[in-house]
Tab-separated table of C-alpha atoms and ligand atoms in Angstrom:
chain	number	residue	atom	x	y	z
Q	1	MET	CA	238.578	186.303	95.765
Q	2	SER	CA	236.139	183.729	97.134
Q	3	ARG	CA	234.210	181.935	94.413
Q	4	ARG	CA	230.850	180.143	94.517
Q	5	ILE	CA	231.611	176.624	93.279
Q	6	TRP	CA	229.400	173.571	92.715
Q	7	LEU	CA	231.567	170.461	93.044
Q	8	THR	CA	230.101	167.025	92.286
Q	9	GLY	CA	231.536	163.716	93.465
Q	10	ALA	CA	232.845	165.375	96.620
Q	11	SER	CA	232.384	162.357	98.922
Q	12	SER	CA	235.484	160.453	97.778
Q	13	GLY	CA	238.719	160.431	95.801
Q	14	ILE	CA	239.627	163.395	93.600
Q	15	GLY	CA	236.428	165.304	94.457
Q	16	ALA	CA	236.923	164.995	98.220
Q	17	ALA	CA	240.579	166.073	97.959
Q	18	LEU	CA	239.667	168.963	95.643
Q	19	ALA	CA	236.930	170.058	98.059
Q	20	GLU	CA	239.495	170.215	100.883
Q	21	GLU	CA	241.893	172.210	98.733
Q	22	LEU	CA	239.285	174.723	97.522
Q	23	LEU	CA	237.774	175.139	100.991
Q	24	ARG	CA	241.235	175.829	102.433
Q	25	GLN	CA	241.620	178.507	99.744
Q	26	GLY	CA	238.472	180.153	101.150
Q	27	HIS	CA	235.965	179.393	98.376
Q	28	ARG	CA	232.299	178.570	99.023
Q	29	LEU	CA	231.333	175.095	97.842
Q	30	ALA	CA	228.014	173.407	97.089
Q	31	LEU	CA	228.889	169.735	97.509
Q	32	SER	CA	227.099	166.865	95.761
Q	33	ALA	CA	227.332	163.065	95.946
Q	34	ARG	CA	224.944	160.291	96.964
Q	35	ARG	CA	226.647	159.671	100.338
Q	36	ALA	CA	225.800	162.641	102.538
Q	37	GLY	CA	228.099	161.595	105.427
Q	38	PRO	CA	231.438	162.732	103.943
Q	39	LEU	CA	229.819	165.967	102.718
Q	40	GLN	CA	228.425	166.621	106.196
Q	41	ALA	CA	231.913	166.067	107.668
Q	42	LEU	CA	233.262	168.863	105.431
Q	43	ALA	CA	230.311	171.097	106.361
Q	44	THR	CA	231.106	170.569	110.039
Q	45	ARG	CA	234.718	171.648	109.494
Q	46	PHE	CA	233.897	174.556	107.139
Q	47	PRO	CA	230.395	175.621	108.298
Q	48	GLU	CA	230.481	179.087	106.720
Q	49	GLN	CA	231.630	177.821	103.336
Q	50	VAL	CA	229.723	174.602	102.590
Q	51	LEU	CA	226.254	174.275	101.095
Q	52	LEU	CA	225.124	170.644	101.278
Q	53	ALA	CA	223.583	169.501	97.994
Q	54	PRO	CA	223.500	165.694	98.103
Q	55	GLY	CA	221.704	163.549	95.530
Q	56	ASP	CA	221.931	160.941	92.808
Q	57	LEU	CA	223.122	162.845	89.734
Q	58	THR	CA	221.844	160.152	87.363
Q	59	ASP	CA	218.342	161.276	88.363
Q	60	ALA	CA	217.399	164.425	86.423
Q	61	GLU	CA	214.766	165.394	89.017
Q	62	GLN	CA	217.286	165.268	91.857
Q	63	VAL	CA	219.731	167.367	89.851
Q	64	ARG	CA	217.022	169.964	89.195
Q	65	ALA	CA	216.321	170.063	92.939
Q	66	ILE	CA	220.031	170.654	93.608
Q	67	GLY	CA	220.020	173.492	91.053
Q	68	ALA	CA	216.994	175.005	92.812
Q	69	ARG	CA	218.755	174.729	96.187
Q	70	ILE	CA	221.828	176.568	94.867
Q	71	THR	CA	219.581	179.210	93.260
Q	72	GLU	CA	217.760	179.734	96.551
Q	73	HIS	CA	220.950	180.082	98.615
Q	74	TRP	CA	223.393	181.776	96.256
Q	75	GLY	CA	221.434	182.849	93.159
Q	76	ALA	CA	224.538	182.314	90.996
Q	77	LEU	CA	227.615	180.157	90.430
Q	78	ASP	CA	231.111	181.244	89.447
Q	79	GLN	CA	232.279	177.695	88.771
Q	80	ALA	CA	230.740	174.245	88.305
Q	81	ILE	CA	233.149	171.310	88.599
Q	82	LEU	CA	231.433	168.168	87.312
Q	83	ASN	CA	233.688	165.493	88.719
Q	84	ALA	CA	231.303	162.673	89.756
Q	85	GLY	CA	231.766	159.453	87.831
Q	86	THR	CA	232.195	155.709	87.921
Q	87	CYS	CA	234.206	153.082	86.084
Q	88	GLU	CA	233.226	149.548	85.067
Q	89	TYR	CA	235.229	147.283	82.785
Q	90	VAL	CA	233.856	145.208	79.929
Q	91	GLU	CA	234.244	141.434	79.887
Q	92	VAL	CA	234.060	141.048	76.128
Q	93	ARG	CA	232.954	137.371	76.237
Q	94	ASP	CA	229.904	138.548	78.148
Q	95	PHE	CA	229.332	141.976	76.619
Q	96	GLN	CA	226.393	143.646	78.350
Q	97	ALA	CA	224.751	146.704	76.846
Q	98	ALA	CA	223.133	147.377	80.235
Q	99	MET	CA	226.569	148.029	81.683
Q	100	VAL	CA	227.404	150.479	78.880
Q	101	GLU	CA	224.090	152.211	79.597
Q	102	ARG	CA	224.934	152.383	83.323
Q	103	VAL	CA	228.352	153.931	82.728
Q	104	LEU	CA	227.034	156.430	80.171
Q	105	ARG	CA	224.303	157.390	82.627
Q	106	SER	CA	226.856	157.946	85.419
Q	107	ASN	CA	229.520	159.756	83.422
Q	108	LEU	CA	227.735	161.461	80.529
Q	109	LEU	CA	224.002	161.910	81.161
Q	110	SER	CA	224.554	163.011	84.767
Q	111	ALA	CA	226.955	165.665	83.442
Q	112	ALA	CA	224.306	166.819	80.960
Q	113	TYR	CA	221.713	167.118	83.760
Q	114	CYS	CA	224.239	169.113	85.806
Q	115	ILE	CA	225.064	171.377	82.854
Q	116	GLU	CA	221.343	172.097	82.393
Q	117	ALA	CA	221.108	173.059	86.065
Q	118	ALA	CA	224.393	174.981	86.148
Q	119	LEU	CA	224.169	177.165	83.031
Q	120	PRO	CA	221.495	179.613	84.254
Q	121	LEU	CA	223.453	179.993	87.505
Q	122	LEU	CA	226.774	180.471	85.690
Q	123	ARG	CA	225.174	183.148	83.497
Q	124	ALA	CA	224.585	185.111	86.716
Q	125	GLY	CA	228.130	184.457	88.026
Q	126	ARG	CA	231.499	186.214	87.917
Q	127	GLN	CA	234.066	184.971	85.362
Q	128	PRO	CA	231.922	181.851	84.918
Q	129	HIS	CA	233.734	178.596	84.440
Q	130	LEU	CA	232.390	175.136	83.612
Q	131	VAL	CA	234.770	172.262	84.386
Q	132	ALA	CA	234.267	168.569	83.593
Q	133	MET	CA	236.284	165.544	84.670
Q	134	GLY	CA	237.301	163.617	81.575
Q	135	SER	CA	240.104	161.085	81.437
Q	136	ALA	CA	243.408	160.440	79.693
Q	137	VAL	CA	241.745	157.246	78.431
Q	138	THR	CA	240.270	159.324	75.588
Q	139	LEU	CA	243.769	159.844	74.148
Q	140	TRP	CA	244.412	156.174	73.437
Q	141	PRO	CA	241.998	153.194	73.552
Q	142	LEU	CA	242.678	150.790	76.399
Q	143	PRO	CA	241.405	147.203	76.533
Q	144	ARG	CA	238.173	146.621	78.528
Q	145	ALA	CA	237.559	150.382	78.682
Q	146	GLU	CA	234.913	150.396	75.929
Q	147	ALA	CA	232.143	151.752	78.159
Q	148	TYR	CA	234.246	154.030	80.364
Q	149	GLY	CA	236.256	155.365	77.407
Q	150	ALA	CA	233.111	155.960	75.345
Q	151	SER	CA	231.542	157.929	78.187
Q	152	LYS	CA	234.634	160.099	78.620
Q	153	ALA	CA	235.157	160.565	74.856
Q	154	ALA	CA	231.558	161.745	74.591
Q	155	LEU	CA	232.115	164.064	77.543
Q	156	ARG	CA	235.207	165.470	75.791
Q	157	TYR	CA	233.161	166.244	72.674
Q	158	LEU	CA	230.344	167.714	74.746
Q	159	CYS	CA	232.815	170.075	76.459
Q	160	GLU	CA	234.710	171.034	73.332
Q	161	SER	CA	231.490	171.824	71.485
Q	162	LEU	CA	230.051	173.710	74.470
Q	163	ARG	CA	233.259	175.750	74.689
Q	164	ILE	CA	232.510	177.164	71.246
Q	165	ASP	CA	228.830	177.797	71.935
Q	166	LEU	CA	229.423	179.418	75.322
Q	167	ALA	CA	232.419	181.548	74.336
Q	168	GLY	CA	230.182	184.433	73.252
Q	169	GLU	CA	228.694	184.562	76.747
Q	170	GLY	CA	232.111	184.586	78.428
Q	171	ILE	CA	231.622	181.147	80.021
Q	172	ALA	CA	234.938	179.258	79.865
Q	173	VAL	CA	234.992	175.457	79.604
Q	174	THR	CA	237.823	173.284	80.921
Q	175	LEU	CA	238.244	169.543	80.530
Q	176	VAL	CA	240.352	167.789	83.170
Q	177	SER	CA	242.115	164.695	81.806
Q	178	PRO	CA	243.877	162.796	84.573
Q	179	GLY	CA	246.030	159.746	84.076
Q	180	PHE	CA	245.926	157.326	87.010
Q	181	VAL	CA	245.174	158.816	90.440
Q	182	ASP	CA	245.142	156.769	93.645
Q	183	THR	CA	241.458	156.742	94.684
Q	184	PRO	CA	238.851	154.096	95.639
Q	185	LEU	CA	238.000	153.938	91.915
Q	186	THR	CA	241.508	152.824	90.863
Q	187	GLN	CA	242.232	150.827	94.035
Q	188	LYS	CA	239.903	148.192	92.537
Q	189	ASN	CA	242.075	147.844	89.404
Q	190	ASP	CA	244.121	144.648	89.039
Q	191	PHE	CA	246.513	145.878	86.328
Q	192	PRO	CA	249.638	148.072	86.397
Q	193	MET	CA	248.907	151.814	86.609
Q	194	PRO	CA	252.067	153.646	85.513
Q	195	LEU	CA	252.822	157.056	87.036
Q	196	ARG	CA	249.790	156.907	89.350
Q	197	TRP	CA	249.585	160.143	91.381
Q	198	PRO	CA	248.552	160.448	95.038
Q	199	VAL	CA	245.111	162.040	95.223
Q	200	ASP	CA	246.269	165.120	97.170
Q	201	LYS	CA	248.891	165.876	94.525
Q	202	ALA	CA	246.252	165.596	91.789
Q	203	ALA	CA	243.850	167.880	93.688
Q	204	ARG	CA	246.541	170.507	94.301
Q	205	HIS	CA	247.527	170.393	90.624
Q	206	ILE	CA	243.943	170.818	89.402
Q	207	ALA	CA	243.229	173.627	91.908
Q	208	SER	CA	246.404	175.478	90.920
Q	209	ARG	CA	245.520	175.360	87.213
Q	210	LEU	CA	241.816	176.274	87.466
Q	211	PRO	CA	242.231	180.070	87.882
Q	212	ALA	CA	243.788	180.338	84.394
Q	213	ARG	CA	240.615	178.697	82.941
Q	214	PRO	CA	242.678	176.606	80.437
Q	215	TYR	CA	241.096	174.447	77.723
Q	216	GLU	CA	242.460	171.298	79.323
Q	217	ILE	CA	244.274	170.195	82.480
Q	218	ALA	CA	245.992	166.915	81.543
Q	219	PHE	CA	248.462	165.145	83.837
Q	220	PRO	CA	250.970	163.625	84.534
Q	221	THR	CA	252.807	165.217	81.610
Q	222	LEU	CA	254.992	162.179	80.876
Q	223	PHE	CA	251.988	159.829	80.784
Q	224	ILE	CA	249.936	162.208	78.617
Q	225	THR	CA	252.837	162.746	76.192
Q	226	GLY	CA	253.322	158.970	75.937
Q	227	LEU	CA	249.637	158.404	75.073
Q	228	ARG	CA	249.661	161.248	72.520
Q	229	LEU	CA	252.729	159.717	70.824
Q	230	LEU	CA	251.164	156.231	70.831
Q	231	ALA	CA	248.085	157.685	69.123
Q	232	LEU	CA	250.302	158.839	66.228
Q	233	LEU	CA	251.484	155.282	65.466
Q	234	PRO	CA	249.968	153.371	62.509
Q	235	LYS	CA	246.725	151.619	63.545
Q	236	GLY	CA	248.232	148.145	63.022
Q	237	LEU	CA	251.017	148.916	65.469
Q	238	GLN	CA	248.536	150.406	67.942
Q	239	LEU	CA	246.481	147.199	67.766
Q	240	ALA	CA	249.566	145.042	68.346
Q	241	LEU	CA	250.462	147.118	71.426
Q	242	GLY	CA	246.866	147.057	72.679
Q	243	LYS	CA	246.744	143.264	72.367
Q	244	ARG	CA	249.776	143.009	74.620
Q	245	LEU	CA	247.851	144.920	77.295
Q	246	ALA	CA	244.663	142.854	76.901
Q	247	ARG	CA	244.105	139.907	79.209
Q	248	ALA	CA	243.972	136.446	77.644
Q	249	GLU	CA	241.178	135.123	79.881
Q	250	PRO	CA	238.376	136.844	81.779
Q	251	ARG	CA	238.787	136.900	85.552
Q	252	PRO	CA	236.303	134.867	87.596
Y	1	NAP	N1	241.163	157.981	89.732
Y	1	NAP	C1	241.607	158.067	88.474
Y	1	NAP	O1	242.694	157.531	88.141
Y	1	NAP	C2	240.844	158.821	87.442
Y	1	NAP	C3	241.446	159.012	86.192
Y	1	NAP	C4	240.754	159.723	85.223
Y	1	NAP	C5	239.513	160.237	85.499
Y	1	NAP	N2	238.939	160.030	86.712
Y	1	NAP	C6	237.615	160.596	86.948
Y	1	NAP	O2	237.631	161.387	88.122
Y	1	NAP	C7	236.322	161.405	88.705
Y	1	NAP	C8	236.441	161.066	90.175
Y	1	NAP	O3	236.919	159.742	90.275
Y	1	NAP	P1	237.670	159.180	91.559
Y	1	NAP	O4	238.819	158.408	91.066
Y	1	NAP	O5	237.861	160.255	92.549
Y	1	NAP	O6	236.570	158.106	92.030
Y	1	NAP	P2	235.805	157.863	93.395
Y	1	NAP	O7	236.724	157.984	94.560
Y	1	NAP	O8	235.050	156.607	93.196
Y	1	NAP	O9	234.799	159.099	93.476
Y	1	NAP	C9	233.689	159.186	92.633
Y	1	NAP	C10	232.774	160.272	93.172
Y	1	NAP	O10	231.648	160.395	92.287
Y	1	NAP	C11	230.453	160.314	93.047
Y	1	NAP	N3	229.376	159.712	92.270
Y	1	NAP	C12	229.439	158.592	91.511
Y	1	NAP	N4	228.229	158.325	90.988
Y	1	NAP	C13	227.388	159.304	91.440
Y	1	NAP	C14	226.010	159.566	91.270
Y	1	NAP	N5	225.221	158.761	90.531
Y	1	NAP	N6	225.473	160.645	91.885
Y	1	NAP	C15	226.252	161.452	92.649
Y	1	NAP	N7	227.568	161.253	92.841
Y	1	NAP	C16	228.118	160.186	92.253
Y	1	NAP	C17	230.831	159.431	94.245
Y	1	NAP	O11	229.968	159.716	95.341
Y	1	NAP	P3	228.848	158.719	95.925
Y	1	NAP	O12	229.311	157.318	95.721
Y	1	NAP	O13	228.759	159.144	97.366
Y	1	NAP	O14	227.621	159.061	95.161
Y	1	NAP	C18	232.227	159.947	94.545
Y	1	NAP	O15	232.166	161.113	95.325
Y	1	NAP	C19	235.480	160.421	87.893
Y	1	NAP	O16	234.725	161.122	86.945
Y	1	NAP	C20	236.526	159.559	87.205
Y	1	NAP	O17	236.060	158.993	86.007
Y	1	NAP	C21	239.574	159.340	87.691
């Protein structure tokens, strides 16, 4: 059955591929991102299914306006997929709190604004489902990922706590925890990314798992299992392994 879905971060990477997949399955999608062009391109191809809802999700006012637009057009949501996010790496010799603030604003606070907008709509929806894009980084600390990892760890807690509080209302909460996926976000990385998945494969995997409304969609299995095993090692050994991954000198 066709579902009314709000998908954020639909202009690029995982969100754009997931939008394609869900639109091909016949769902109706409200699409958000700052760049309206890629969203418009999807609306042109799927005119009956796409509701354009562009905006900067770090701006609470803009998110409220998007919520009002969805309310006006659909009056309810069956699913909200909060996928939008960014990644910046810490240079520890020049640690900047402003960068941490920026990443938390993009990955955590924007999700909170979206949750505020989505919950009243989900309460009016069918089999309501809230989905957030976390990261496998929360399973094991990686060097230079202090800000990104903190934002995703906080998002994990937010989702796991919300799952309990929303269970009584029948609103399911799923956290998606990808390993490396080939997108513009990871194409900037200058370090090895083991078991990196093509973006279409990741989108198909996520879309195929969503109907079961699981607690978590974590992939690739081998990568996730490896991180979970590493996290069981004594802290001293974890630090020794982490130091081997850390770079000796900051890049120019
Ligand atoms: N790729 C990976 O390996 C990987 C692994 C784990 C988790 N993730 C997570 O997956 C999500 C998608 O990442 P991706 O790899 O697909 O990256 P991406 O290609 O850079 O896509 C990020 C999306 O988020 C949107 N976005 C970012 N900031 C926004 C803002 N302030 N307001 C509205 N939209 C905003 C971007 O749209 P605009 O620029 O047009 O606004 C874009 O559509 C992120 O949450 C990321 O942390 C990715």
